[in-house]
Amino acid sequence: MNQNKTSLNPNVVIVGAGVAGIYMLHKLKNMGLTTVVLEKSDELGGTWNWNRYPGARCDIPSLEYSYQFDEELQQDWNWSEKYSGQPEILEYLNHVANRFDLRKDISFEEEVLEAKFNEESSLWNIKTNKENYESKFCIFATGCLSVPNKPDIEGLDNFKGQLLSTSYWPREEVDLSGKNVAIIGTGSSSIQTIPEIAKDVKNLYVFQRTPNYSIPSNNGPMDKEVEADVKSRYVEFRKENWSNGFGLASDSGEAFISESDIDDVNSQLEENWNTSGLGFFGGYADIPIDVNANDVAADFVRNKINEIVKDPETAEKLCPKYHIGGKRLCVDTGYFETFNRENVHLIDLHSNPINRIEESSIEADEEYEIDTLILATGFDAMTGALTSLDIVGRNGIILRDQWKQGAKSYLGLGVSNFPNLFTITGPGSPSVLSNMMPSIEQHVNWIADCIGWMIDNNKSVIESSLAAEEEWMDLVNEIAGMTIFKSTESWYNGSNIDSKAKAFLPFIGVPVYTEKLEEVTSNNYQGFIFDVSNK
Ligand code: N01
């Protein structure tokens, strides 16, 4: 029997002790609700616990990628760099858990295997590897990028060398010095890993299926003047950022490339390249919506790649051809420069696909003998953590089956047929197309307020209506259709997983979303239905 559980029949079970689960617990405890967090790992932190690969860091400035719910916390905590690394973020999350005395209500090494809604009792029965719980509410705080995508490559399971994954990197130091190493995948995780490990390894073979646009992070020690300025007006600063499309300080631009002088545009992009990281688009609001404007920004980055990478053939292979930003923009520290090293070799999988993996080699255009294979092949994004276990709603319907043709959710918070179940940053919310920290806080605050409202108004069961859900997902897709996001193959629309329905999942536009949430709340949770015992 696990000693640190509050109760086996708490008011609320939260699944996952990452950024979302920790804050959700804090909120509900303050409301006097008995709450338990079930966490598969022996450590809290979610993404920042699992993703410990070399070079892992946040690509949103830490002054923004941090909690704002407690003014003293945001004043007290000092980040050492503009973009903090994974160890510092994990230390911060541990600090928050200790500061608000949250650890005792988190049950570690407890994995949820099944969550089933009992229509008789209107309670959730939650089965884990250790216990059975019965709770009124069940909240999935399981993250958008938490279930790794294992590539289907012949022979992978027969590989006898060291097999690593960026998303489950070992805690102990991994010594790659003098080794022949292969990495498959060239997304954000790989782009952060490659420059770090290239310095140590004998040979690094980078197997690239699709090249990515990446912007220099221009990271450095925290600028104390900037920090003092932000801290002197933190509430206002957060509010201003939240009024921007992606909820970030850097996307406040209102200029249009299509209406600007091309020389001015290029000097602005040059400035962005030298200062901004993810804020590269910053000055121009039409890059995500106008293909001509998009081409200007894409050409700018392709020119940079051609300038940086000395071998023209390698440079050409590293140049993406799709709309910039359509796949998540990457941010790096010396990524393209790394391909000038003699020990780094790029293998383009379009011209040289992997035939198979052998016990100690990868067979593509030639046989690459390797000691270590690193999988940096991404995630079953946004839905993977919710479909990889049995979540059973009304009439025995399993969420995985309900979402077979594409995930549908009302506001990314609730799903029809799944009463008293909330998802934090679920499909249909800005989530991955926003600064995740405030998006998580927005959802946690909304869920806590909603539960509070239900208690005050004697409501015991809430469920999103099918009509509201469908209307909402139509809007999600309609807005995406006006942008370059929808027409690019990416994990935003499930294209990276063969078996997954292709549907665009995040809502684009923080301010519109925020307005909608406020409207729903002020209209007594319009679009949700209450206390329908049997539909
Ligand atoms: O995953 P990805 P990631 N054979 O999906 C390739 C966040 N993040 O872990 O593009 C060969 O981006 C795949 O190729 P393709 C961030 O939101 C944030 O790197 O599908 N290759 C791609 O190149 C990011 O977007 C930070 O053709 C295969 C790569 O693997 C998200 O996490 C840091 C393959 C996967 O790239 C995911 O990033 C790191 C196969 N069978 C990550 N299957 C921050 O700084 C897949 N690929 C906050």
XYZ file of C-alpha atoms and ligand atoms in Angstrom:
583
model
C 0.000 0.000 0.000
C 1.385 3.313 -1.064
C 1.732 5.571 1.990
C 1.434 9.000 0.422
C -2.072 8.804 -0.993
C -4.712 11.138 0.333
C -7.495 8.650 -0.169
C -8.679 5.929 -2.509
C -11.885 7.841 -3.076
C -10.749 11.417 -3.486
C -12.891 14.136 -5.028
C -10.451 14.407 -7.884
C -7.833 12.194 -9.510
C -5.271 14.021 -11.629
C -3.210 11.952 -14.035
C 0.341 13.256 -14.465
C 2.632 15.384 -12.289
C 4.063 17.688 -14.938
C 3.605 21.444 -15.205
C -0.190 21.007 -15.476
C -0.704 18.356 -12.800
C 1.319 20.242 -10.198
C -0.620 23.472 -10.572
C -3.986 21.680 -10.813
C -3.232 19.953 -7.507
C -2.329 23.265 -5.878
C -5.582 24.878 -7.046
C -7.837 22.049 -5.933
C -6.141 21.652 -2.561
C -6.749 25.344 -1.932
C -10.429 24.742 -2.642
C -10.464 22.052 0.041
C -10.979 19.165 -2.391
C -9.269 15.866 -1.670
C -7.043 15.296 -4.641
C -4.452 12.764 -5.625
C -1.997 12.994 -8.512
C -0.960 9.709 -10.092
C 2.449 9.841 -11.732
C 4.063 7.001 -13.680
C 7.620 8.175 -12.987
C 9.398 8.332 -9.620
C 9.966 12.047 -10.324
C 7.671 14.949 -11.111
C 8.166 17.283 -14.085
C 6.534 15.458 -17.025
C 8.279 16.549 -20.220
C 11.096 18.093 -18.188
C 11.621 14.853 -16.319
C 11.666 12.512 -19.315
C 13.417 14.672 -21.954
C 16.936 14.836 -20.527
C 18.864 14.580 -23.776
C 22.049 16.686 -24.133
C 21.168 20.276 -25.024
C 17.507 20.008 -23.919
C 16.232 23.469 -23.181
C 13.133 25.531 -23.533
C 12.897 27.672 -26.639
C 10.529 30.176 -25.059
C 12.226 32.751 -22.803
C 12.128 31.549 -19.202
C 10.680 34.859 -18.012
C 7.620 33.791 -20.030
C 7.876 30.013 -19.689
C 7.191 30.031 -15.947
C 4.148 30.087 -13.679
C 2.410 33.389 -13.028
C -0.173 32.198 -10.487
C 1.824 33.401 -7.511
C 3.386 36.862 -7.557
C 5.928 36.029 -4.827
C 7.046 32.939 -6.710
C 7.595 34.833 -9.947
C 9.478 37.568 -8.102
C 11.627 35.184 -6.025
C 12.729 32.788 -8.723
C 15.772 33.816 -10.779
C 16.572 32.113 -14.060
C 20.239 31.894 -14.955
C 19.787 32.079 -18.735
C 17.413 33.624 -21.244
C 16.318 30.115 -22.267
C 16.813 27.727 -19.381
C 18.062 24.226 -19.764
C 16.147 21.120 -18.728
C 17.979 20.677 -15.356
C 17.065 24.209 -14.252
C 13.437 23.843 -15.324
C 13.176 20.564 -13.437
C 14.738 22.228 -10.369
C 12.136 25.004 -10.680
C 9.244 22.542 -10.833
C 10.600 20.741 -7.778
C 10.917 24.090 -6.023
C 7.259 24.849 -6.796
C 6.138 21.430 -5.512
C 8.091 21.921 -2.273
C 7.133 25.554 -1.821
C 3.415 24.749 -2.001
C 3.747 21.432 -0.160
C 2.403 19.388 -3.062
C 4.650 16.351 -2.987
C 2.672 14.436 -0.346
C -0.382 14.291 -2.589
C 1.510 12.875 -5.543
C 1.739 9.123 -5.792
C 4.859 8.242 -7.769
C 5.507 5.141 -9.839
C 1.779 4.708 -10.201
C 0.570 4.257 -13.744
C -3.069 4.598 -14.722
C -4.127 1.573 -16.753
C -7.832 2.270 -17.127
C -10.317 5.014 -16.258
C -13.979 4.036 -16.487
C -17.058 6.148 -15.855
C -19.721 4.372 -13.823
C -23.105 5.613 -15.038
C -24.926 4.330 -11.927
C -22.789 6.186 -9.414
C -21.532 8.932 -11.758
C -18.043 8.242 -10.450
C -14.802 7.484 -12.247
C -13.205 4.111 -11.453
C -9.503 4.422 -12.007
C -7.327 1.338 -12.099
C -3.567 1.694 -11.732
C -0.669 -0.730 -11.462
C -1.140 -0.448 -7.682
C -4.673 0.541 -6.651
C -8.276 1.175 -7.627
C -9.674 4.663 -7.088
C -13.184 6.026 -7.203
C -13.412 9.762 -7.777
C -15.965 12.318 -8.842
C -13.690 14.065 -11.326
C -10.833 12.796 -13.406
C -8.388 15.273 -14.919
C -5.865 14.281 -17.551
C -2.740 16.415 -17.213
C -0.797 14.070 -19.422
C 0.820 16.574 -21.802
C 0.722 17.057 -25.552
C 4.078 15.493 -26.370
C 4.486 12.602 -23.983
C 4.000 9.374 -25.936
C 7.054 8.725 -28.153
C 6.656 7.638 -31.746
C 8.648 4.446 -32.255
C 9.518 4.262 -35.951
C 8.493 1.192 -37.877
C 11.901 0.293 -39.329
C 12.721 -3.271 -40.185
C 15.239 -4.802 -37.812
C 15.052 -2.055 -35.159
C 14.272 -4.559 -32.404
C 17.297 -6.637 -33.382
C 19.763 -3.789 -32.866
C 22.280 -4.982 -30.259
C 24.171 -1.737 -29.649
C 23.203 1.076 -27.284
C 19.664 2.255 -28.118
C 18.677 5.701 -26.814
C 15.673 7.937 -27.276
C 15.627 11.713 -26.811
C 12.273 11.379 -25.065
C 13.479 8.794 -22.498
C 17.104 9.807 -22.050
C 18.858 8.039 -19.127
C 19.411 10.018 -15.934
C 23.008 8.948 -15.578
C 25.664 10.533 -17.779
C 25.858 8.901 -21.222
C 29.417 8.765 -22.488
C 29.397 8.865 -26.284
C 33.050 9.824 -26.683
C 34.827 7.983 -29.431
C 31.665 6.196 -30.563
C 30.006 5.869 -33.923
C 26.528 7.245 -33.346
C 23.440 7.465 -35.556
C 20.468 9.716 -34.893
C 17.157 9.293 -36.710
C 14.938 12.371 -36.952
C 15.685 16.077 -37.329
C 12.996 17.842 -35.292
C 13.508 20.178 -32.311
C 14.875 17.463 -30.014
C 17.430 16.259 -32.533
C 18.402 19.796 -33.502
C 19.220 20.499 -29.854
C 21.021 17.170 -29.362
C 23.210 17.100 -32.487
C 25.536 20.085 -31.768
C 26.077 18.832 -28.201
C 27.031 15.256 -28.993
C 28.927 16.012 -32.221
C 31.769 17.383 -30.095
C 32.362 14.019 -28.416
C 31.503 11.273 -30.852
C 33.837 9.704 -33.401
C 31.255 9.876 -36.180
C 27.704 11.160 -36.135
C 25.356 9.928 -38.859
C 22.245 12.106 -39.086
C 19.363 10.324 -40.838
C 17.053 13.052 -42.091
C 13.612 12.432 -43.577
C 12.495 16.079 -43.686
C 14.791 19.051 -43.084
C 13.620 21.694 -40.637
C 13.772 25.448 -40.436
C 15.793 26.402 -37.396
C 16.642 29.824 -36.005
C 19.604 30.559 -33.702
C 18.454 30.851 -30.104
C 20.899 33.672 -29.300
C 20.813 32.298 -25.784
C 22.977 33.717 -23.029
C 23.077 34.534 -19.340
C 19.970 36.303 -18.073
C 20.204 40.024 -18.780
C 19.681 41.498 -15.310
C 18.244 44.726 -16.676
C 15.654 42.868 -18.736
C 14.811 40.684 -15.750
C 14.396 43.698 -13.434
C 12.229 45.460 -15.986
C 9.956 42.447 -16.486
C 9.700 41.836 -12.745
C 8.755 45.462 -12.148
C 5.639 44.967 -14.323
C 5.206 41.208 -14.401
C 1.401 41.157 -14.323
C 1.159 43.701 -17.111
C 3.888 41.918 -19.115
C 1.998 38.612 -18.967
C -1.235 40.311 -19.933
C 0.355 42.022 -22.943
C 1.862 38.736 -24.145
C -1.481 36.985 -23.837
C -3.061 39.498 -26.186
C -0.730 38.290 -28.996
C -1.703 35.500 -31.391
C 0.524 32.796 -29.907
C 0.619 34.329 -26.435
C 4.288 35.286 -26.686
C 6.023 38.647 -26.265
C 7.878 38.079 -29.521
C 4.821 37.717 -31.758
C 3.502 41.194 -31.229
C 4.191 42.342 -34.817
C 1.445 43.899 -36.855
C 3.392 44.709 -40.028
C 2.783 42.830 -43.274
C 5.569 41.704 -45.594
C 3.179 42.176 -48.485
C 2.877 45.885 -47.610
C 6.556 46.494 -46.831
C 9.651 47.380 -48.768
C 11.648 44.180 -49.407
C 14.944 45.735 -48.224
C 13.299 46.771 -44.968
C 11.861 43.276 -44.607
C 15.254 41.651 -45.099
C 16.923 43.939 -42.557
C 14.144 43.220 -40.063
C 14.483 39.468 -40.641
C 18.255 39.837 -40.226
C 17.675 41.529 -36.882
C 15.202 38.820 -35.858
C 17.682 36.107 -36.895
C 20.343 37.704 -34.702
C 18.176 38.251 -31.639
C 14.948 36.343 -31.523
C 14.891 32.535 -31.789
C 11.239 31.529 -31.986
C 10.332 35.202 -32.416
C 11.853 35.183 -35.897
C 8.422 35.934 -37.436
C 7.886 38.613 -34.791
C 7.684 41.683 -36.983
C 5.397 40.178 -39.613
C 1.867 39.017 -39.058
C 1.323 37.656 -42.599
C 4.002 34.927 -42.591
C 1.545 32.256 -41.329
C -1.306 33.299 -43.614
C 0.132 34.518 -46.920
C 2.224 32.093 -48.988
C 4.107 34.912 -50.720
C 5.073 36.488 -47.412
C 5.918 33.003 -46.167
C 8.232 32.461 -49.150
C 10.181 35.604 -48.279
C 10.866 34.364 -44.744
C 11.571 30.814 -45.967
C 14.033 32.087 -48.603
C 15.770 34.148 -45.951
C 16.403 31.052 -43.813
C 17.412 28.921 -46.816
C 19.963 31.607 -47.760
C 21.321 31.507 -44.213
C 21.690 27.717 -44.393
C 23.558 28.057 -47.682
C 25.846 30.692 -46.151
C 26.585 28.676 -43.002
C 27.040 25.173 -44.411
C 30.224 24.984 -46.456
C 29.448 21.913 -48.561
C 26.780 23.027 -51.093
C 25.324 19.521 -51.464
C 24.848 19.163 -47.707
C 23.438 22.691 -47.503
C 20.903 21.897 -50.207
C 19.766 18.760 -48.358
C 19.333 20.803 -45.171
C 17.100 23.364 -46.876
C 13.405 22.757 -46.198
C 11.027 23.200 -49.118
C 7.671 23.505 -47.315
C 6.100 26.624 -45.748
C 8.169 27.974 -42.892
C 6.362 27.481 -39.579
C 4.049 24.790 -41.006
C 6.035 22.295 -38.975
C 7.032 23.604 -35.547
C 9.850 26.112 -36.014
C 13.056 24.883 -34.347
C 15.513 26.901 -32.322
C 19.133 25.864 -32.079
C 22.597 26.576 -30.814
C 24.982 25.988 -33.694
C 22.909 23.343 -35.526
C 23.752 24.152 -39.152
C 27.384 24.939 -38.231
C 27.709 21.370 -36.915
C 27.460 20.039 -40.475
C 30.821 21.699 -41.218
C 32.500 19.210 -38.873
C 34.299 16.366 -40.539
C 32.821 13.788 -38.180
C 29.175 14.721 -38.966
C 27.489 13.080 -41.964
C 24.017 13.835 -43.295
C 22.058 11.001 -44.883
C 19.009 12.159 -46.797
C 16.371 9.454 -46.444
C 14.482 10.589 -49.535
C 17.312 9.603 -51.825
C 18.703 6.889 -49.525
C 15.952 5.287 -47.423
C 16.875 3.015 -44.542
C 16.500 -0.554 -45.802
C 16.909 -2.160 -42.434
C 18.706 -2.018 -39.141
C 21.106 -4.842 -38.376
C 22.646 -5.861 -35.038
C 25.373 -3.214 -35.279
C 24.621 -1.164 -38.370
C 22.099 0.775 -40.408
C 21.704 -0.168 -44.033
C 20.785 2.707 -46.365
C 22.806 3.822 -49.424
C 25.663 2.051 -47.662
C 26.127 0.168 -44.433
C 26.831 2.432 -41.436
C 28.532 0.576 -38.564
C 27.336 2.122 -35.296
C 27.743 1.670 -31.541
C 24.770 3.831 -30.571
C 21.421 4.572 -32.165
C 19.411 7.582 -30.983
C 15.728 7.795 -31.868
C 14.564 11.409 -32.093
C 11.418 10.489 -33.970
C 8.862 12.611 -32.172
C 5.574 11.881 -30.455
C 2.012 10.748 -30.952
C 1.177 14.383 -30.317
C -1.835 15.817 -28.480
C -3.863 12.605 -28.341
C -1.310 9.822 -27.698
C -1.467 10.037 -23.911
C -5.274 9.858 -24.010
C -5.621 7.050 -26.526
C -2.840 4.792 -25.275
C -4.910 3.671 -22.282
C -8.562 2.684 -21.940
C -10.610 5.732 -21.009
C -14.166 4.434 -20.972
C -17.136 6.800 -21.023
C -20.914 6.386 -21.323
C -22.240 3.167 -22.844
C -18.788 1.602 -22.644
C -17.372 3.805 -25.392
C -13.587 4.028 -25.393
C -12.100 7.449 -26.146
C -9.634 5.886 -28.567
C -12.563 4.522 -30.623
C -14.560 7.735 -30.432
C -11.534 9.567 -31.857
C -10.772 7.044 -34.600
C -11.804 9.482 -37.356
C -10.053 12.389 -35.633
C -10.041 13.807 -32.116
C -12.949 16.062 -31.218
C -13.146 18.030 -28.017
C -15.012 21.082 -26.823
C -12.391 23.791 -26.237
C -9.763 21.139 -25.534
C -11.323 20.805 -22.092
C -14.133 18.258 -22.325
C -15.338 15.451 -24.560
C -18.917 14.326 -25.160
C -19.727 10.921 -23.623
C -17.029 11.484 -20.999
C -18.730 13.241 -18.072
C -16.692 14.876 -15.305
C -13.525 14.316 -17.282
C -11.314 17.271 -18.100
C -8.248 17.456 -20.287
C -5.643 20.161 -19.764
C -4.497 21.595 -23.116
C -6.438 18.957 -25.013
C -7.037 18.945 -28.788
C -8.949 22.014 -29.896
C -7.100 24.393 -27.569
C -4.137 26.676 -28.416
C -1.729 24.453 -26.418
C 1.207 23.629 -28.719
C 0.569 26.746 -30.791
C 0.969 28.958 -27.762
C 3.250 29.415 -24.793
C 2.315 26.192 -22.972
C 2.809 27.563 -19.442
C 0.072 30.234 -19.506
C -2.114 27.958 -21.625
C -1.871 25.342 -18.893
C -2.612 27.934 -16.220
C -5.609 29.152 -18.211
C -7.057 25.636 -18.342
C -6.291 24.844 -14.706
C -7.971 28.070 -13.573
C -10.962 27.394 -15.796
C -11.393 23.798 -14.572
C -11.058 24.844 -10.925
C -13.608 27.640 -11.412
C -15.963 25.268 -13.183
C -15.789 22.678 -10.400
C -16.306 25.487 -7.868
C -19.339 26.721 -9.815
C -20.771 23.197 -9.906
C -20.405 22.874 -6.144
C -22.024 26.278 -5.552
C -24.882 25.469 -7.924
C -25.528 21.890 -6.807
C -24.520 20.377 -10.128
C -22.854 17.036 -9.989
C -22.169 15.972 -13.577
C -20.826 18.074 -16.461
C -20.359 16.941 -20.035
C -19.704 18.779 -23.272
C -22.532 18.581 -25.780
C -21.851 16.837 -29.079
C -23.191 19.829 -31.007
C -20.883 22.287 -29.216
C -17.946 19.979 -29.745
C -18.583 19.577 -33.470
C -19.147 23.274 -33.987
C -15.924 24.009 -32.124
C -13.776 21.566 -34.086
C -15.235 22.945 -37.328
C -13.989 26.359 -36.246
C -10.565 24.915 -35.327
C -10.275 23.555 -38.866
C -11.754 26.610 -40.537
C -9.160 28.883 -38.903
C -6.325 26.439 -39.646
C -7.504 26.387 -43.266
C -6.737 30.100 -43.540
C -3.098 29.456 -42.622
C -0.078 27.542 -43.864
C -0.409 25.175 -40.870
C -3.160 23.098 -42.391
C -1.447 22.494 -45.726
C 1.851 21.302 -44.230
C 2.401 17.724 -43.089
C 3.220 17.849 -39.409
C 2.412 16.401 -36.035
C -0.127 19.244 -35.630
C -2.381 17.285 -37.987
C -1.296 13.737 -37.190
C 0.731 13.275 -40.390
C 3.715 11.846 -38.511
C 1.812 8.742 -37.364
C 0.651 6.436 -40.168
C -2.248 4.926 -38.242
C -3.599 8.264 -37.035
C -6.567 10.119 -38.524
C -5.426 13.280 -40.247
C -7.121 16.133 -38.439
C -5.776 19.491 -37.407
C -5.704 19.604 -33.602
C -4.576 22.909 -32.052
C -6.703 26.065 -32.044
C -4.863 28.975 -33.671
C -5.235 32.282 -31.870
C -4.900 32.806 -28.132
C -6.986 36.019 -27.926
C -9.990 34.553 -29.788
C -9.787 31.413 -27.671
C -9.598 33.426 -24.448
C -12.627 35.450 -25.477
C -14.547 32.252 -26.187
C -13.687 30.779 -22.784
C -14.897 33.949 -21.071
C -18.123 33.902 -23.090
C -18.752 30.230 -22.233
C -18.190 30.873 -18.535
C -20.316 33.984 -18.335
C -23.165 32.114 -20.022
C -23.243 29.428 -17.312
C -20.908 27.121 -19.202
C -22.649 27.329 -22.525
C -22.074 24.224 -24.630
C -21.758 21.988 -21.586
C -24.696 20.049 -20.219
C -25.249 19.293 -16.569
C -26.711 16.389 -14.635
C -27.922 14.337 -17.557
C -27.850 10.927 -15.945
C -28.689 8.811 -18.971
C -28.423 10.071 -22.507
O 9.859 15.507 -32.696
P 9.441 15.952 -34.195
P 10.801 16.269 -31.649
N 12.132 7.539 -40.203
O 8.171 15.258 -34.462
C 11.474 12.071 -38.008
C 8.677 20.123 -28.741
N 10.034 20.336 -28.293
O 10.889 15.427 -30.424
O 9.346 15.402 -40.346
C 12.870 8.655 -40.264
O 9.505 17.404 -34.355
C 10.559 13.171 -38.453
O 10.565 13.291 -39.842
P 9.263 13.920 -40.608
C 8.428 20.978 -29.973
O 7.109 21.435 -29.944
C 10.258 21.522 -27.707
O 12.039 16.688 -32.236
O 8.051 13.293 -39.967
N 12.559 9.777 -39.634
C 11.194 14.361 -37.728
O 12.326 14.824 -38.392
C 8.667 19.996 -31.064
O 8.087 20.321 -32.282
C 11.487 21.815 -27.293
O 9.470 13.541 -42.011
C 11.461 9.780 -38.889
C 11.641 13.728 -36.404
O 11.712 12.333 -36.634
C 8.093 18.745 -30.447
O 8.520 18.794 -29.098
C 12.547 20.940 -27.474
C 10.644 8.646 -38.762
C 10.674 13.982 -35.295
O 10.609 15.336 -35.059
C 8.574 17.457 -31.049
O 9.971 17.551 -31.302
C 12.287 19.712 -28.084
C 11.025 7.493 -39.468
N 10.281 6.378 -39.436
C 11.029 19.435 -28.472
N 9.612 8.943 -37.942
C 11.656 23.108 -26.633
O 12.665 23.714 -26.714
C 9.798 10.239 -37.572
N 10.902 10.738 -38.138
C 10.516 23.678 -25.876
